CSV table of N, CA, C and O in Angstrom, one decimal:
chain,number,residue,atom,x,y,z
L,110,UNK,N,-18.6,64.3,156.7
L,110,UNK,CA,-19.6,64.6,157.4
L,110,UNK,C,-19.9,64.8,159.1
L,110,UNK,O,-18.5,65.0,159.9
L,111,UNK,N,-20.4,66.5,159.2
L,111,UNK,CA,-20.4,67.1,160.7
L,111,UNK,C,-22.0,66.5,161.1
L,111,UNK,O,-23.0,66.7,160.7
L,112,UNK,N,-22.1,66.2,162.6
L,112,UNK,CA,-22.8,66.0,163.7
L,112,UNK,C,-23.2,67.0,164.0
L,112,UNK,O,-22.1,67.3,164.8
L,113,UNK,N,-24.5,67.2,164.2
L,113,UNK,CA,-25.2,68.6,164.8
L,113,UNK,C,-26.2,68.0,165.6
L,113,UNK,O,-27.0,67.7,165.3
L,114,UNK,N,-26.3,68.9,167.0
L,114,UNK,CA,-26.9,68.2,167.5
L,114,UNK,C,-27.8,69.6,168.8
L,114,UNK,O,-26.7,69.7,169.0
L,115,UNK,N,-28.7,69.2,169.0
L,115,UNK,CA,-30.0,71.0,169.7
L,115,UNK,C,-30.0,70.1,171.1
L,115,UNK,O,-30.4,69.2,170.8
L,116,UNK,N,-30.2,71.1,171.8
L,116,UNK,CA,-30.2,71.4,173.2
L,116,UNK,C,-31.3,72.6,173.8
L,116,UNK,O,-30.7,73.0,173.0
L,117,UNK,N,-31.8,72.0,175.2
L,117,UNK,CA,-32.1,73.0,175.5
L,117,UNK,C,-34.4,73.8,175.1
L,117,UNK,O,-34.4,75.0,176.0
L,118,UNK,N,-34.6,73.4,174.7
L,118,UNK,CA,-36.2,72.7,173.8
L,118,UNK,C,-36.8,73.1,175.3
L,118,UNK,O,-36.4,72.3,176.1
L,119,UNK,N,-37.8,73.2,175.8
L,119,UNK,CA,-38.7,72.9,176.6
L,119,UNK,C,-40.4,73.9,176.3
L,119,UNK,O,-40.6,74.5,175.6
L,120,UNK,N,-40.7,74.0,177.7
L,120,UNK,CA,-41.7,74.6,177.7
L,120,UNK,C,-41.8,75.9,178.7
L,120,UNK,O,-41.6,75.3,180.0
L,121,UNK,N,-42.4,77.4,178.2
L,121,UNK,CA,-42.2,78.3,178.9
L,121,UNK,C,-43.4,79.0,178.9
L,121,UNK,O,-44.1,79.4,177.8
L,122,UNK,N,-43.5,80.1,179.7
L,122,UNK,CA,-44.6,80.9,180.0
L,122,UNK,C,-44.3,82.0,178.6
L,122,UNK,O,-43.4,82.3,178.5
L,123,UNK,N,-45.2,82.5,178.1
L,123,UNK,CA,-45.4,83.5,177.4
L,123,UNK,C,-44.0,84.7,177.9
L,123,UNK,O,-44.9,85.2,179.0
L,124,UNK,N,-43.5,85.8,177.4
L,124,UNK,CA,-41.9,86.6,178.6
L,124,UNK,C,-41.2,85.8,179.1
L,124,UNK,O,-40.0,87.4,179.6
L,125,UNK,N,-41.3,85.2,178.4
L,125,UNK,CA,-40.2,84.4,179.5
L,125,UNK,C,-39.2,83.4,178.7
L,125,UNK,O,-38.7,84.4,177.3
L,126,UNK,N,-38.1,83.2,179.2
L,126,UNK,CA,-36.6,82.4,178.3
L,126,UNK,C,-36.6,81.4,178.4
L,126,UNK,O,-36.6,80.4,178.6
L,127,UNK,N,-35.3,80.7,177.3
L,127,UNK,CA,-35.0,80.1,176.7
L,127,UNK,C,-32.9,80.3,176.1
L,127,UNK,O,-33.3,80.8,175.0
L,128,UNK,N,-32.9,79.4,176.9
L,128,UNK,CA,-31.2,78.8,175.7
L,128,UNK,C,-30.9,78.1,175.2
L,128,UNK,O,-30.5,77.0,176.0
L,129,UNK,N,-30.6,77.7,174.1
L,129,UNK,CA,-30.7,77.2,173.2
L,129,UNK,C,-29.3,76.8,172.7
L,129,UNK,O,-28.6,77.6,172.4
L,130,UNK,N,-28.4,75.5,172.5
L,130,UNK,CA,-27.2,75.2,172.1
L,130,UNK,C,-27.3,74.0,171.3
L,130,UNK,O,-28.2,72.9,170.7
L,131,UNK,N,-26.2,74.7,170.7
L,131,UNK,CA,-26.3,73.2,169.6
L,131,UNK,C,-24.5,73.0,169.2
L,131,UNK,O,-23.7,74.4,169.1
L,132,UNK,N,-24.6,71.9,169.1
L,132,UNK,CA,-23.3,71.0,169.3
L,132,UNK,C,-22.7,70.3,167.7
L,132,UNK,O,-23.7,69.9,167.3
L,133,UNK,N,-21.8,70.7,167.3
L,133,UNK,CA,-21.6,70.5,165.9
L,133,UNK,C,-20.0,69.8,165.9
L,133,UNK,O,-19.5,70.9,166.5
L,134,UNK,N,-20.0,69.1,165.7
L,134,UNK,CA,-18.8,68.1,165.7
L,134,UNK,C,-17.7,68.8,164.7
L,134,UNK,O,-17.8,69.5,163.6
L,135,UNK,N,-16.5,68.6,164.4
L,135,UNK,CA,-15.5,68.7,163.9
L,135,UNK,C,-14.4,70.0,164.7
L,135,UNK,O,-14.5,70.1,165.0
L,136,UNK,N,-13.4,69.6,164.2
L,136,UNK,CA,-12.1,70.2,164.1
L,136,UNK,C,-12.1,71.3,163.5
L,136,UNK,O,-11.2,72.4,164.1
L,137,UNK,N,-13.0,71.8,162.3
L,137,UNK,CA,-13.0,73.0,161.7
L,137,UNK,C,-13.5,74.0,162.7
L,137,UNK,O,-14.4,74.9,161.2
L,138,UNK,N,-14.6,74.2,164.2
L,138,UNK,CA,-16.0,74.7,163.9
L,138,UNK,C,-15.9,75.7,163.7
L,138,UNK,O,-16.7,76.4,163.8
L,139,UNK,N,-14.8,77.0,163.8
L,139,UNK,CA,-14.4,78.2,163.6
L,139,UNK,C,-15.0,79.0,162.3
L,139,UNK,O,-15.2,80.0,162.2
L,140,UNK,N,-14.6,78.0,161.4
L,140,UNK,CA,-15.2,78.0,160.2
L,140,UNK,C,-16.0,78.2,159.5
L,140,UNK,O,-16.1,78.5,158.4
L,141,UNK,N,-16.8,77.7,160.3
L,141,UNK,CA,-18.1,77.1,160.2
L,141,UNK,C,-18.8,78.6,160.6
L,141,UNK,O,-19.1,78.6,161.7
L,142,UNK,N,-20.5,79.0,159.4
L,142,UNK,CA,-20.9,79.4,159.1
L,142,UNK,C,-22.2,79.0,160.4
L,142,UNK,O,-22.1,77.9,159.9
L,143,UNK,N,-22.9,79.5,161.1
L,143,UNK,CA,-23.8,78.6,161.8
L,143,UNK,C,-24.6,79.5,161.8
L,143,UNK,O,-25.4,80.6,161.9
L,144,UNK,N,-26.5,78.8,161.4
L,144,UNK,CA,-27.6,79.1,161.7
L,144,UNK,C,-28.6,78.4,162.2
L,144,UNK,O,-28.5,77.4,163.0
L,145,UNK,N,-29.8,79.0,163.1
L,145,UNK,CA,-31.2,78.9,163.6
L,145,UNK,C,-31.9,79.0,163.0
L,145,UNK,O,-32.0,79.9,162.5
L,146,UNK,N,-32.7,78.1,162.6
L,146,UNK,CA,-34.3,77.7,161.7
L,146,UNK,C,-35.3,77.3,162.7
L,146,UNK,O,-35.0,77.3,164.0
L,147,UNK,N,-36.1,77.3,162.4
L,147,UNK,CA,-37.3,77.3,162.9
L,147,UNK,C,-38.5,77.0,161.7
L,147,UNK,O,-39.2,76.9,160.8
L,148,UNK,N,-39.4,75.9,161.9
L,148,UNK,CA,-40.5,75.5,161.3
L,148,UNK,C,-42.1,75.2,162.3
L,148,UNK,O,-41.8,74.5,163.8
L,149,UNK,N,-42.8,76.1,162.5
L,149,UNK,CA,-43.9,75.6,163.4
L,149,UNK,C,-45.2,74.5,162.2
L,149,UNK,O,-44.8,74.7,161.1
L,150,UNK,N,-45.8,74.6,163.2
L,150,UNK,CA,-46.9,73.4,161.8
L,150,UNK,C,-48.0,73.5,161.4
L,150,UNK,O,-48.2,75.3,161.9
L,151,UNK,N,-47.5,73.6,160.5
L,151,UNK,CA,-48.8,74.0,159.1
L,151,UNK,C,-47.9,74.9,158.7
L,151,UNK,O,-48.0,75.6,157.7
L,152,UNK,N,-46.8,75.5,158.8
L,152,UNK,CA,-45.9,76.2,158.5
L,152,UNK,C,-44.6,75.9,157.6
L,152,UNK,O,-43.8,75.2,158.2
L,153,UNK,N,-43.4,77.0,156.7
L,153,UNK,CA,-42.7,76.2,156.2
L,153,UNK,C,-41.6,77.1,157.3
L,153,UNK,O,-41.3,77.4,158.3
L,154,UNK,N,-40.3,76.0,157.4
L,154,UNK,CA,-38.6,76.7,158.2
L,154,UNK,C,-39.0,77.6,157.2
L,154,UNK,O,-38.8,77.3,156.6
L,155,UNK,N,-37.8,78.5,158.7
L,155,UNK,CA,-37.7,79.7,158.4
L,155,UNK,C,-36.6,80.1,158.8
L,155,UNK,O,-36.3,79.4,160.5
L,156,UNK,N,-35.2,80.7,158.6
L,156,UNK,CA,-34.7,82.2,159.3
L,156,UNK,C,-34.7,82.6,160.4
L,156,UNK,O,-36.1,83.1,160.0
L,157,UNK,N,-33.9,82.0,162.0
L,157,UNK,CA,-34.3,83.2,162.7
L,157,UNK,C,-32.5,83.7,163.4
L,157,UNK,O,-33.8,84.6,163.4
L,158,UNK,N,-31.9,83.0,163.0
L,158,UNK,CA,-31.0,83.4,162.7
L,158,UNK,C,-29.9,82.7,162.9
L,158,UNK,O,-29.9,81.9,162.6
L,159,UNK,N,-28.8,83.8,162.5
L,159,UNK,CA,-27.2,83.6,161.5
L,159,UNK,C,-26.2,84.1,162.2
L,159,UNK,O,-26.1,85.0,162.6
L,160,UNK,N,-24.9,83.1,162.2
L,160,UNK,CA,-23.6,84.2,162.6
L,160,UNK,C,-22.8,83.7,161.5
L,160,UNK,O,-22.6,82.5,161.6
L,161,UNK,N,-21.8,84.5,161.3
L,161,UNK,CA,-20.3,84.1,160.8
L,161,UNK,C,-19.5,83.0,161.0
L,161,UNK,O,-19.2,83.0,162.4
L,162,UNK,N,-18.5,83.0,160.5
L,162,UNK,CA,-17.3,82.0,161.0
L,162,UNK,C,-16.6,83.2,161.6
L,162,UNK,O,-16.5,84.2,161.6
L,163,UNK,N,-15.8,82.3,162.3
L,163,UNK,CA,-14.5,83.2,163.5
L,163,UNK,C,-15.5,83.7,164.4
L,163,UNK,O,-16.6,83.3,165.4
L,164,UNK,N,-15.8,85.5,165.0
L,164,UNK,CA,-16.7,86.1,165.7
L,164,UNK,C,-17.1,86.6,165.3
L,164,UNK,O,-17.2,88.2,164.9
L,165,UNK,N,-17.8,86.4,163.5
L,165,UNK,CA,-18.4,87.5,162.8
L,165,UNK,C,-19.5,87.6,163.0
L,165,UNK,O,-20.3,88.0,164.6
L,166,UNK,N,-20.1,88.3,162.3
L,166,UNK,CA,-21.4,89.1,162.4
L,166,UNK,C,-23.0,88.7,162.5
L,166,UNK,O,-22.6,86.8,162.4
L,167,UNK,N,-23.3,88.9,162.9
L,167,UNK,CA,-25.3,88.2,163.4
L,167,UNK,C,-25.8,89.1,162.4
L,167,UNK,O,-26.0,90.0,162.0
L,168,UNK,N,-26.7,87.7,162.4
L,168,UNK,CA,-28.0,87.9,161.4
L,168,UNK,C,-29.6,87.7,162.2
L,168,UNK,O,-29.4,86.7,162.7
L,169,UNK,N,-30.3,88.1,161.8
L,169,UNK,CA,-31.9,88.0,163.4
L,169,UNK,C,-33.1,88.5,161.9
L,169,UNK,O,-32.9,89.7,161.2
L,170,UNK,N,-33.9,87.5,161.4
L,170,UNK,CA,-35.1,87.5,161.4
L,170,UNK,C,-35.9,89.1,161.9
L,170,UNK,O,-35.2,89.0,163.6
L,171,UNK,N,-36.7,89.8,160.7
L,171,UNK,CA,-37.1,91.0,161.8
L,171,UNK,C,-38.0,90.7,163.4
L,171,UNK,O,-38.1,91.0,164.6
L,172,UNK,N,-38.8,90.1,163.5
L,172,UNK,CA,-39.9,89.5,164.0
L,172,UNK,C,-38.7,88.9,165.9
L,172,UNK,O,-39.8,89.1,166.7
L,173,UNK,N,-38.4,88.5,165.8
L,173,UNK,CA,-36.8,88.2,166.9
L,173,UNK,C,-35.9,89.1,166.7
L,173,UNK,O,-34.9,89.4,168.5
L,174,UNK,N,-35.9,90.3,166.4
L,174,UNK,CA,-34.6,91.5,166.6
L,174,UNK,C,-34.7,92.1,167.8
L,174,UNK,O,-36.2,91.6,168.5
L,175,UNK,N,-34.0,92.1,169.0
L,175,UNK,CA,-34.3,92.6,170.1
L,175,UNK,C,-34.3,91.6,171.4
L,175,UNK,O,-34.7,92.1,172.5
L,176,UNK,N,-35.1,90.5,171.0
L,176,UNK,CA,-35.1,89.7,171.5
L,176,UNK,C,-34.4,88.1,171.5
L,176,UNK,O,-34.4,87.8,172.8
L,177,UNK,N,-33.5,88.3,170.6
L,177,UNK,CA,-33.1,86.1,170.4
L,177,UNK,C,-31.9,87.7,170.4
L,177,UNK,O,-31.8,88.6,169.2
L,178,UNK,N,-30.8,86.4,170.9
L,178,UNK,CA,-29.6,86.7,170.6
L,178,UNK,C,-28.1,85.4,169.9
L,178,UNK,O,-28.5,84.5,170.5
L,179,UNK,N,-27.7,85.0,169.0
L,179,UNK,CA,-26.6,84.1,168.9
L,179,UNK,C,-25.4,84.0,169.6
L,179,UNK,O,-25.3,85.7,169.3
L,180,UNK,N,-25.5,83.3,169.2
L,180,UNK,CA,-23.6,83.8,170.0
L,180,UNK,C,-22.9,82.1,169.6
L,180,UNK,O,-23.6,81.0,169.4
L,181,UNK,N,-21.4,82.7,170.0
L,181,UNK,CA,-20.8,81.1,169.9
L,181,UNK,C,-19.4,81.0,170.6
L,181,UNK,O,-19.3,81.9,170.6
L,182,UNK,N,-19.3,79.4,170.7
L,182,UNK,CA,-17.5,79.9,171.6
L,182,UNK,C,-17.1,78.0,170.9
L,182,UNK,O,-17.7,77.0,171.0
L,183,UNK,N,-16.2,78.6,170.1
L,183,UNK,CA,-15.5,77.8,169.3
L,183,UNK,C,-13.9,77.2,169.8
L,183,UNK,O,-14.7,75.6,169.7
L,184,UNK,N,-14.4,77.1,171.2
L,184,UNK,CA,-14.2,76.9,172.1
L,184,UNK,C,-14.3,74.8,172.1
L,184,UNK,O,-13.9,73.9,172.8
L,185,UNK,N,-15.8,75.5,172.8
L,185,UNK,CA,-16.5,74.0,172.8
L,185,UNK,C,-17.6,73.6,171.4
L,185,UNK,O,-18.5,72.7,171.9
L,186,UNK,N,-17.2,74.1,170.1
L,186,UNK,CA,-17.8,73.6,169.1
L,186,UNK,C,-20.0,73.8,169.4
L,186,UNK,O,-20.1,72.7,169.1
L,187,UNK,N,-19.9,75.2,169.5
L,187,UNK,CA,-20.6,74.9,170.1
L,187,UNK,C,-21.8,77.0,169.8
L,187,UNK,O,-20.8,77.7,169.9
L,188,UNK,N,-22.9,76.7,169.6
L,188,UNK,CA,-23.1,78.1,169.3
L,188,UNK,C,-24.4,77.8,169.9
L,188,UNK,O,-25.9,77.1,169.9
L,189,UNK,N,-25.4,79.5,170.3
L,189,UNK,CA,-26.5,79.3,171.0
L,189,UNK,C,-27.4,80.4,170.9
L,189,UNK,O,-26.8,81.2,169.2
L,190,UNK,N,-28.5,80.1,170.9
L,190,UNK,CA,-29.8,80.7,170.7
L,190,UNK,C,-30.0,82.1,172.4
L,190,UNK,O,-30.8,80.8,172.7
L,191,UNK,N,-30.3,82.8,172.3
L,191,UNK,CA,-30.5,83.0,173.6
L,191,UNK,C,-31.2,83.8,173.4
L,191,UNK,O,-32.0,84.4,172.6
L,192,UNK,N,-33.5,82.9,174.2
L,192,UNK,CA,-34.3,83.9,174.0
L,192,UNK,C,-34.9,84.2,174.7
L,192,UNK,O,-35.0,84.0,175.9
L,193,UNK,N,-35.3,85.8,174.5
L,193,UNK,CA,-35.9,86.3,175.4
L,193,UNK,C,-37.2,86.9,175.6
L,193,UNK,O,-37.2,87.1,174.4
L,194,UNK,N,-37.6,87.1,176.0
L,194,UNK,CA,-39.8,87.8,175.8
L,194,UNK,C,-40.2,87.4,175.2
L,194,UNK,O,-40.8,87.7,173.7
L,195,UNK,N,-40.0,85.9,175.3
L,195,UNK,CA,-40.9,84.7,174.5
L,195,UNK,C,-42.1,84.6,174.0
L,195,UNK,O,-43.0,85.3,175.2
L,196,UNK,N,-43.5,85.1,172.5
L,196,UNK,CA,-43.9,85.5,172.7
L,196,UNK,C,-44.9,83.2,171.5
L,196,UNK,O,-43.9,82.8,172.0
L,197,UNK,N,-46.4,83.0,172.3
L,197,UNK,CA,-46.3,82.1,171.3
L,197,UNK,C,-46.3,82.0,169.9
L,197,UNK,O,-46.4,81.1,170.1
L,198,UNK,N,-46.0,83.3,169.5
L,198,UNK,CA,-45.7,82.9,167.7
L,198,UNK,C,-44.1,81.8,168.1
L,198,UNK,O,-43.9,82.1,166.8
L,199,UNK,N,-43.7,82.3,169.0
L,199,UNK,CA,-42.2,81.6,168.9
L,199,UNK,C,-42.5,79.9,169.1
L,199,UNK,O,-41.0,79.2,168.6
L,200,UNK,N,-44.0,79.3,169.3
L,200,UNK,CA,-43.7,78.0,169.7
L,200,UNK,C,-43.4,77.6,168.3
L,200,UNK,O,-43.9,77.6,166.6
L,201,UNK,N,-42.2,76.5,168.2
L,201,UNK,CA,-42.4,75.8,167.0
L,201,UNK,C,-40.7,73.7,167.6
L,201,UNK,O,-39.8,74.6,167.7
L,202,UNK,N,-40.3,73.7,166.0
L,202,UNK,CA,-39.1,72.9,166.7
L,202,UNK,C,-37.9,74.4,165.7
L,202,UNK,O,-38.1,74.6,164.6
L,203,UNK,N,-37.1,74.0,167.0
L,203,UNK,CA,-36.0,75.1,166.3
L,203,UNK,C,-35.0,73.7,165.6
L,203,UNK,O,-34.3,73.1,166.2
L,204,UNK,N,-34.4,74.2,164.2
L,204,UNK,CA,-33.2,73.4,164.0
L,204,UNK,C,-31.9,74.7,164.1
L,204,UNK,O,-31.8,75.3,163.8
L,205,UNK,N,-30.8,73.5,163.6
L,205,UNK,CA,-29.1,74.4,163.9
L,205,UNK,C,-29.1,73.9,162.5
L,205,UNK,O,-28.9,72.8,162.3
L,206,UNK,N,-28.2,74.8,162.3
L,206,UNK,CA,-27.8,74.4,160.2
L,206,UNK,C,-26.6,74.9,160.2
L,206,UNK,O,-26.1,75.9,161.3
L,207,UNK,N,-25.3,73.6,159.9
L,207,UNK,CA,-23.8,74.1,159.9
L,207,UNK,C,-24.2,73.9,157.8
L,207,UNK,O,-23.9,74.1,157.4
L,208,UNK,N,-22.6,76.0,157.8
L,208,UNK,CA,-22.4,75.9,156.8
L,208,UNK,C,-21.1,75.8,155.7
L,208,UNK,O,-20.2,76.7,156.8
L,209,UNK,N,-20.8,74.7,156.2
L,209,UNK,CA,-18.9,74.7,155.8
L,209,UNK,C,-18.7,76.0,154.6
L,209,UNK,O,-19.5,76.4,153.8
L,210,UNK,N,-17.0,75.9,154.6
L,210,UNK,CA,-16.3,76.5,153.7
L,210,UNK,C,-16.8,76.4,152.4
L,210,UNK,O,-16.0,75.6,152.8
L,211,UNK,N,-16.9,77.2,151.5
L,211,UNK,CA,-16.9,76.7,150.1
L,211,UNK,C,-18.5,77.4,149.2
L,211,UNK,O,-18.8,77.0,148.9
L,212,UNK,N,-19.5,76.9,150.3
L,212,UNK,CA,-20.2,77.2,150.5
L,212,UNK,C,-21.5,78.1,150.1
L,212,UNK,O,-20.9,78.9,151.2
L,213,UNK,N,-21.8,78.7,149.8
L,213,UNK,CA,-23.0,79.6,149.4
L,213,UNK,C,-23.7,80.2,150.1
L,213,UNK,O,-25.0,79.6,149.8
L,214,UNK,N,-23.8,80.9,150.6
L,214,UNK,CA,-25.0,81.6,151.6
L,214,UNK,C,-26.7,81.7,150.8
L,214,UNK,O,-26.1,82.2,149.0
L,215,UNK,N,-27.5,81.5,151.1
L,215,UNK,CA,-28.0,81.1,152.3
L,215,UNK,C,-28.2,79.4,152.2
L,215,UNK,O,-28.7,78.9,153.8
L,216,UNK,N,-27.2,78.8,151.5
L,216,UNK,CA,-27.0,77.4,152.0
L,216,UNK,C,-26.7,76.7,152.6
L,216,UNK,O,-25.1,78.0,153.9
L,217,UNK,N,-27.3,75.4,153.9
L,217,UNK,CA,-26.4,75.1,154.3
L,217,UNK,C,-26.2,74.2,154.3
L,217,UNK,O,-27.0,73.2,153.8
L,218,UNK,N,-25.5,73.3,154.6
L,218,UNK,CA,-25.2,71.9,155.0
L,218,UNK,C,-25.5,70.7,155.5
L,218,UNK,O,-25.6,70.0,155.0
L,219,UNK,N,-25.5,70.5,156.7
L,219,UNK,CA,-25.8,70.0,157.7
L,219,UNK,C,-27.0,70.9,158.8
L,219,UNK,O,-26.8,71.6,158.8
L,220,UNK,N,-27.9,69.6,158.4
L,220,UNK,CA,-29.0,69.8,160.0
L,220,UNK,C,-29.3,69.0,161.1
L,220,UNK,O,-28.8,68.2,160.9
L,221,UNK,N,-29.1,69.4,162.4
L,221,UNK,CA,-30.0,68.6,164.1
L,221,UNK,C,-31.0,68.3,163.3
L,221,UNK,O,-32.3,68.6,162.2
L,222,UNK,N,-31.6,67.5,164.4
L,222,UNK,CA,-33.0,66.9,164.4
L,222,UNK,C,-33.6,67.7,165.3
L,222,UNK,O,-35.4,67.9,164.8
L,223,UNK,N,-33.4,69.0,165.7
L,223,UNK,CA,-34.4,70.0,165.6
L,223,UNK,C,-34.8,70.2,167.8
L,223,UNK,O,-34.6,68.8,168.1
L,224,UNK,N,-35.0,70.8,167.9
L,224,UNK,CA,-35.3,71.4,169.7
L,224,UNK,C,-36.7,71.6,169.9
L,224,UNK,O,-37.0,73.2,169.0
L,225,UNK,N,-38.0,71.0,169.9
L,225,UNK,CA,-38.9,71.2,170.1
L,225,UNK,C,-39.2,72.8,171.6
L,225,UNK,O,-38.8,72.7,172.7
L,226,UNK,N,-40.1,74.3,171.1
L,226,UNK,CA,-40.0,74.8,172.1
L,226,UNK,C,-41.8,75.3,171.6
L,226,UNK,O,-42.2,75.5,170.5
L,227,UNK,N,-42.5,75.3,173.3
L,227,UNK,CA,-43.2,75.6,172.9
L,227,UNK,C,-43.6,76.8,174.3
L,227,UNK,O,-43.0,76.9,175.3
L,228,UNK,N,-44.1,78.2,174.3
L,228,UNK,CA,-44.6,79.2,174.8
L,228,UNK,C,-45.8,79.0,174.6
L,228,UNK,O,-47.0,78.8,173.7
L,229,UNK,N,-46.8,79.2,176.3
L,229,UNK,CA,-47.7,78.4,176.7
L,229,UNK,C,-48.1,80.7,176.7
L,229,UNK,O,-48.1,81.7,177.4
L,230,UNK,N,-49.3,80.5,177.0
L,230,UNK,CA,-50.2,82.0,177.9
L,230,UNK,C,-50.0,81.8,178.8
L,230,UNK,O,-49.1,81.0,179.6
């Protein structure tokens, strides 16, 4: 079992920035692929960004490219999502997810409880 805990959400004005953090338990964090997802009210959960294991490739949904950056610090078992130039459409609950070795993409094995991001005008 892997415990996943997000933090860093909050209320920010449009054009502002937030940095989300996600800590995942386990001694093999560097072997996990990690992802950020979000779910806005009345909408389905959507993929936002992903990063492969170790110092792997990164992936973004089109709407956040150039504004969001996913990164990881394996020594701290942490993945980050730096969000710049936030828009009202970014308002959602943001979830962090873990993919263990052996799980086929785009599946994820463990999820956090989510952190609320609200962007005001």
